mmCIF file of C-alpha atoms in Angstrom:
data_model
loop_
_atom_site.group_PDB
_atom_site.id
_atom_site.type_symbol
_atom_site.label_atom_id
_atom_site.label_comp_id
_atom_site.label_asym_id
_atom_site.label_seq_id
_atom_site.Cartn_x
_atom_site.Cartn_y
_atom_site.Cartn_z
ATOM 1 C CA ASN A 1 118.866 29.177 129.856
ATOM 2 C CA ALA A 2 122.283 30.170 128.627
ATOM 3 C CA GLY A 3 120.962 32.729 126.279
ATOM 4 C CA VAL A 4 123.366 33.591 123.476
ATOM 5 C CA THR A 5 126.711 32.160 123.623
ATOM 6 C CA GLN A 6 129.750 32.895 121.307
ATOM 7 C CA THR A 7 132.892 30.872 120.688
ATOM 8 C CA PRO A 8 135.753 31.705 121.099
ATOM 9 C CA LYS A 9 136.029 34.645 123.432
ATOM 10 C CA PHE A 10 139.335 35.820 121.951
ATOM 11 C CA ARG A 11 141.387 34.891 118.897
ATOM 12 C CA VAL A 12 144.605 36.175 117.259
ATOM 13 C CA LEU A 13 144.951 35.513 113.463
ATOM 14 C CA LYS A 14 147.591 36.141 110.914
ATOM 15 C CA THR A 15 146.603 38.026 107.689
ATOM 16 C CA GLY A 16 145.208 35.360 105.299
ATOM 17 C CA GLN A 17 144.234 32.768 107.801
ATOM 18 C CA SER A 18 140.631 31.684 108.014
ATOM 19 C CA MET A 19 138.443 31.023 111.062
ATOM 20 C CA THR A 20 134.844 30.530 111.971
ATOM 21 C CA LEU A 21 133.015 32.221 114.876
ATOM 22 C CA LEU A 22 130.133 30.203 116.344
ATOM 23 C CA CYS A 23 127.051 31.638 117.860
ATOM 24 C CA ALA A 24 124.419 29.621 119.651
ATOM 25 C CA GLN A 25 121.118 30.487 121.280
ATOM 26 C CA ASP A 26 118.767 28.313 123.314
ATOM 27 C CA MET A 27 115.712 30.657 123.177
ATOM 28 C CA ASN A 28 114.260 29.193 120.000
ATOM 29 C CA HIS A 29 114.577 32.680 118.249
ATOM 30 C CA GLU A 30 113.935 32.888 114.644
ATOM 31 C CA TYR A 31 116.087 35.866 113.869
ATOM 32 C CA MET A 32 119.870 35.983 114.419
ATOM 33 C CA TYR A 33 122.538 38.621 113.714
ATOM 34 C CA TRP A 34 126.122 39.194 113.330
ATOM 35 C CA TYR A 35 127.601 42.716 114.201
ATOM 36 C CA ARG A 36 131.023 44.143 114.442
ATOM 37 C CA GLN A 37 131.823 46.952 117.007
ATOM 38 C CA ASP A 38 134.600 49.328 116.383
ATOM 39 C CA PRO A 39 135.578 52.454 118.469
ATOM 40 C CA GLY A 40 133.585 55.390 117.206
ATOM 41 C CA MET A 41 131.669 53.383 114.657
ATOM 42 C CA GLY A 42 129.099 51.719 116.874
ATOM 43 C CA LEU A 43 127.446 48.327 116.017
ATOM 44 C CA ARG A 44 127.400 47.565 112.306
ATOM 45 C CA LEU A 45 125.399 44.658 110.853
ATOM 46 C CA ILE A 46 127.369 42.143 108.866
ATOM 47 C CA HIS A 47 124.884 39.490 108.059
ATOM 48 C CA TYR A 48 121.614 38.305 109.474
ATOM 49 C CA SER A 49 119.190 35.412 109.253
ATOM 50 C CA VAL A 50 115.361 35.399 109.416
ATOM 51 C CA GLY A 51 115.259 31.598 109.847
ATOM 52 C CA GLU A 52 116.933 28.208 109.537
ATOM 53 C CA GLY A 53 118.483 27.886 106.073
ATOM 54 C CA THR A 54 118.317 31.591 105.313
ATOM 55 C CA THR A 55 120.891 34.354 105.463
ATOM 56 C CA ALA A 56 121.079 37.976 104.149
ATOM 57 C CA LYS A 57 123.680 40.723 103.897
ATOM 58 C CA GLY A 58 123.893 43.594 106.305
ATOM 59 C CA GLU A 59 125.648 46.834 106.184
ATOM 60 C CA VAL A 60 129.280 45.555 106.002
ATOM 61 C CA PRO A 61 129.219 42.036 104.543
ATOM 62 C CA ASP A 62 132.478 42.009 102.430
ATOM 63 C CA GLY A 63 135.086 39.513 103.545
ATOM 64 C CA TYR A 64 132.498 37.531 105.748
ATOM 65 C CA ASN A 65 130.230 34.434 105.036
ATOM 66 C CA VAL A 66 127.577 32.982 107.178
ATOM 67 C CA SER A 67 125.482 29.841 107.567
ATOM 68 C CA ARG A 68 122.403 28.926 109.506
ATOM 69 C CA LEU A 69 122.066 25.173 109.068
ATOM 70 C CA LYS A 70 120.347 24.756 112.436
ATOM 71 C CA LYS A 71 117.981 27.251 114.006
ATOM 72 C CA GLN A 72 120.054 27.610 117.151
ATOM 73 C CA ASN A 73 123.396 28.221 115.501
ATOM 74 C CA PHE A 74 124.582 31.003 113.275
ATOM 75 C CA LEU A 75 128.211 30.796 111.973
ATOM 76 C CA LEU A 76 130.420 33.735 110.774
ATOM 77 C CA GLY A 77 133.238 32.782 108.607
ATOM 78 C CA LEU A 78 136.290 34.764 107.608
ATOM 79 C CA GLU A 79 137.961 33.039 104.606
ATOM 80 C CA SER A 80 141.029 35.251 104.417
ATOM 81 C CA ALA A 81 141.391 37.511 107.411
ATOM 82 C CA ALA A 82 142.702 41.124 107.034
ATOM 83 C CA PRO A 83 143.946 43.555 109.655
ATOM 84 C CA SER A 84 140.813 45.627 108.897
ATOM 85 C CA GLN A 85 138.706 42.749 110.309
ATOM 86 C CA THR A 86 140.208 43.366 113.675
ATOM 87 C CA SER A 87 137.190 44.042 115.849
ATOM 88 C CA VAL A 88 134.820 42.830 118.484
ATOM 89 C CA TYR A 89 132.107 40.646 117.004
ATOM 90 C CA PHE A 90 128.684 40.224 118.664
ATOM 91 C CA CYS A 91 125.966 37.816 117.831
ATOM 92 C CA ALA A 92 122.472 38.686 118.637
ATOM 93 C CA SER A 93 118.990 37.098 118.353
ATOM 94 C CA SER A 94 115.340 38.157 118.473
ATOM 95 C CA PRO A 95 112.204 36.084 118.656
ATOM 96 C CA THR A 96 109.960 37.773 116.009
ATOM 97 C CA ALA A 97 110.140 40.478 113.350
ATOM 98 C CA ARG A 98 107.989 42.933 115.347
ATOM 99 C CA PRO A 99 109.581 46.281 115.431
ATOM 100 C CA GLN A 100 109.137 46.487 119.210
ATOM 101 C CA GLU A 101 111.077 43.379 119.743
ATOM 102 C CA SER A 102 114.483 43.721 121.429
ATOM 103 C CA GLN A 103 117.655 41.856 120.666
ATOM 104 C CA TYR A 104 119.533 39.464 123.022
ATOM 105 C CA PHE A 105 123.227 39.781 122.609
ATOM 106 C CA GLY A 106 126.081 37.355 123.296
ATOM 107 C CA PRO A 107 129.223 38.188 125.171
ATOM 108 C CA GLY A 108 131.314 39.012 122.080
ATOM 109 C CA THR A 109 134.412 37.622 120.339
ATOM 110 C CA ARG A 110 137.532 39.822 120.440
ATOM 111 C CA LEU A 111 139.529 39.238 117.106
ATOM 112 C CA LEU A 112 142.990 40.575 116.443
ATOM 113 C CA VAL A 113 144.353 40.178 112.870
ATOM 114 C CA LEU A 114 148.120 40.781 112.649
ATOM 115 C CA SER B 1 119.464 57.160 104.970
ATOM 116 C CA GLN B 2 118.120 56.414 108.354
ATOM 117 C CA LYS B 3 120.498 57.575 111.156
ATOM 118 C CA ILE B 4 120.622 57.617 114.851
ATOM 119 C CA GLU B 5 122.987 59.952 116.578
ATOM 120 C CA GLN B 6 124.160 60.048 120.176
ATOM 121 C CA ASN B 7 126.767 62.300 121.798
ATOM 122 C CA SER B 8 130.082 60.458 121.480
ATOM 123 C CA GLU B 9 131.615 62.447 124.327
ATOM 124 C CA ALA B 10 131.603 60.846 127.700
ATOM 125 C CA LEU B 11 129.314 62.149 130.368
ATOM 126 C CA ASN B 12 130.676 62.525 133.830
ATOM 127 C CA ILE B 13 128.275 63.236 136.705
ATOM 128 C CA GLN B 14 128.350 63.190 140.407
ATOM 129 C CA GLU B 15 126.604 60.295 142.304
ATOM 130 C CA GLY B 16 123.149 61.208 143.244
ATOM 131 C CA LYS B 17 122.523 63.495 140.367
ATOM 132 C CA THR B 18 120.286 62.745 137.368
ATOM 133 C CA ALA B 19 122.079 61.680 134.157
ATOM 134 C CA THR B 20 120.503 62.780 130.814
ATOM 135 C CA LEU B 21 121.530 61.089 127.622
ATOM 136 C CA THR B 22 120.324 62.164 124.190
ATOM 137 C CA CYS B 23 119.447 60.097 121.033
ATOM 138 C CA ASN B 24 118.552 62.018 117.827
ATOM 139 C CA TYR B 25 117.208 60.497 114.667
ATOM 140 C CA THR B 26 117.101 61.788 111.140
ATOM 141 C CA ASN B 27 115.480 61.026 107.818
ATOM 142 C CA TYR B 28 112.759 58.853 109.378
ATOM 143 C CA SER B 29 110.186 58.537 112.067
ATOM 144 C CA PRO B 30 110.605 55.386 114.182
ATOM 145 C CA ALA B 31 107.602 53.890 115.651
ATOM 146 C CA TYR B 32 109.661 52.582 118.508
ATOM 147 C CA LEU B 33 112.954 53.484 120.123
ATOM 148 C CA GLN B 34 114.911 51.021 122.302
ATOM 149 C CA TRP B 35 117.706 51.717 124.984
ATOM 150 C CA TYR B 36 120.439 49.309 125.742
ATOM 151 C CA ARG B 37 123.246 49.278 128.401
ATOM 152 C CA GLN B 38 126.721 47.971 127.494
ATOM 153 C CA ASP B 39 129.439 47.279 130.039
ATOM 154 C CA PRO B 40 133.013 46.942 128.973
ATOM 155 C CA GLY B 41 133.749 43.653 127.475
ATOM 156 C CA ARG B 42 130.164 42.559 127.322
ATOM 157 C CA GLY B 43 127.235 42.632 124.865
ATOM 158 C CA PRO B 44 124.423 45.145 124.999
ATOM 159 C CA VAL B 45 121.556 44.433 127.221
ATOM 160 C CA PHE B 46 118.090 45.686 126.592
ATOM 161 C CA LEU B 47 116.675 48.285 129.125
ATOM 162 C CA LEU B 48 113.603 50.100 127.820
ATOM 163 C CA LEU B 49 111.365 50.520 124.894
ATOM 164 C CA ILE B 50 109.211 53.594 124.036
ATOM 165 C CA ARG B 51 106.524 53.914 121.393
ATOM 166 C CA GLU B 52 105.995 57.002 119.367
ATOM 167 C CA ASN B 53 102.624 57.760 120.883
ATOM 168 C CA GLU B 54 104.134 57.456 124.474
ATOM 169 C CA LYS B 55 105.721 60.756 125.756
ATOM 170 C CA GLU B 56 107.328 59.091 128.637
ATOM 171 C CA LYS B 57 108.168 55.541 129.992
ATOM 172 C CA ARG B 58 109.588 54.756 133.434
ATOM 173 C CA LYS B 59 111.243 51.704 134.938
ATOM 174 C CA GLU B 60 112.545 52.151 138.471
ATOM 175 C CA ARG B 61 115.124 54.878 138.306
ATOM 176 C CA LEU B 62 115.081 54.984 134.569
ATOM 177 C CA LYS B 63 112.982 57.337 132.463
ATOM 178 C CA VAL B 64 112.731 57.641 128.723
ATOM 179 C CA THR B 65 110.939 60.332 126.740
ATOM 180 C CA PHE B 66 110.140 60.515 123.080
ATOM 181 C CA ASP B 67 109.666 63.921 121.337
ATOM 182 C CA THR B 68 108.612 63.344 117.681
ATOM 183 C CA THR B 69 108.624 67.093 116.917
ATOM 184 C CA LEU B 70 112.348 67.335 117.926
ATOM 185 C CA LYS B 71 113.106 63.877 116.545
ATOM 186 C CA GLN B 72 114.706 63.079 119.912
ATOM 187 C CA SER B 73 114.684 60.605 122.798
ATOM 188 C CA LEU B 74 116.077 61.357 126.178
ATOM 189 C CA PHE B 75 117.210 58.755 128.600
ATOM 190 C CA HIS B 76 117.309 59.750 132.320
ATOM 191 C CA ILE B 77 118.816 57.916 135.236
ATOM 192 C CA THR B 78 117.735 59.443 138.479
ATOM 193 C CA ALA B 79 119.761 59.172 141.698
ATOM 194 C CA SER B 80 122.593 57.938 139.790
ATOM 195 C CA GLN B 81 125.129 55.416 141.252
ATOM 196 C CA PRO B 82 128.656 54.411 140.355
ATOM 197 C CA ALA B 83 127.162 51.056 139.365
ATOM 198 C CA ASP B 84 125.300 52.963 136.519
ATOM 199 C CA SER B 85 128.508 53.665 134.726
ATOM 200 C CA ALA B 86 128.311 52.020 131.277
ATOM 201 C CA THR B 87 127.825 52.907 127.688
ATOM 202 C CA TYR B 88 124.143 53.530 126.745
ATOM 203 C CA LEU B 89 122.917 52.817 123.263
ATOM 204 C CA CYS B 90 119.669 53.767 121.495
ATOM 205 C CA ALA B 91 118.315 51.708 118.689
ATOM 206 C CA HIS B 92 115.573 51.391 116.289
ATOM 207 C CA ARG B 93 113.993 48.741 114.290
ATOM 208 C CA THR B 94 112.142 49.698 111.163
ATOM 209 C CA SER B 95 108.808 48.091 110.643
ATOM 210 C CA GLY B 96 108.921 45.775 107.640
ATOM 211 C CA THR B 97 112.611 44.975 107.978
ATOM 212 C CA TYR B 98 114.534 42.830 110.104
ATOM 213 C CA LYS B 99 117.376 45.105 110.806
ATOM 214 C CA TYR B 100 118.221 47.245 113.824
ATOM 215 C CA ILE B 101 119.947 50.643 113.604
ATOM 216 C CA PHE B 102 122.135 51.498 116.622
ATOM 217 C CA GLY B 103 123.597 54.713 117.703
ATOM 218 C CA THR B 104 127.400 54.817 118.543
ATOM 219 C CA GLY B 105 126.487 55.026 122.320
ATOM 220 C CA THR B 106 127.361 57.524 125.066
ATOM 221 C CA ARG B 107 129.703 56.558 127.875
ATOM 222 C CA LEU B 108 128.407 57.530 131.273
ATOM 223 C CA LYS B 109 130.678 57.625 134.305
ATOM 224 C CA VAL B 110 129.153 58.282 137.672
ATOM 225 C CA LEU B 111 131.688 59.656 140.177
ATOM 226 C CA ALA B 112 131.480 58.629 143.800
#
């Protein structure tokens, strides 16, 4: 099993450009998450999904959109990138809603917005 | 609001010593606390889970304690090795929600 994979690994954007980050998991997990990680801020939840076709806002959703058309994929979109969106983005998944369930993380996407 | 706090200062220790990392939580009482390891350029990896009614949990050289009176969890690595150098995150998932709350992590460096 590949676990959680993310595409691309690194990207440079100009202000105002758009892009989509792809997350895929092959563990048949119901729950998927997008985080951003910035120095001193820790992991902050952007959006999450509790199942195919459903999405919900997290802590810092502004400027991002998501879609979960297939259970195994969770896409994060930036419609008009801003320098404040320079960050490392992590996708994660978990199998159930139980509070003792851990998360499985992807390797991250490093995004630089100029 | 629910908050998890970890010491943001890096912890440097000598190889062979025991490293102790702290996780404090405020404004709530988590039923479970999780600990993750994150290496530079990689995603966090789950290490251990402890329940509120467990005082201590062990896995090889790792030990986690949970003190609900102090609202604190301690993460210990005994006989530390340079390969243990990483950032360690504590996290909590509230029952009834789907979200996880993470601390900012503590960077550990084990000196040879």
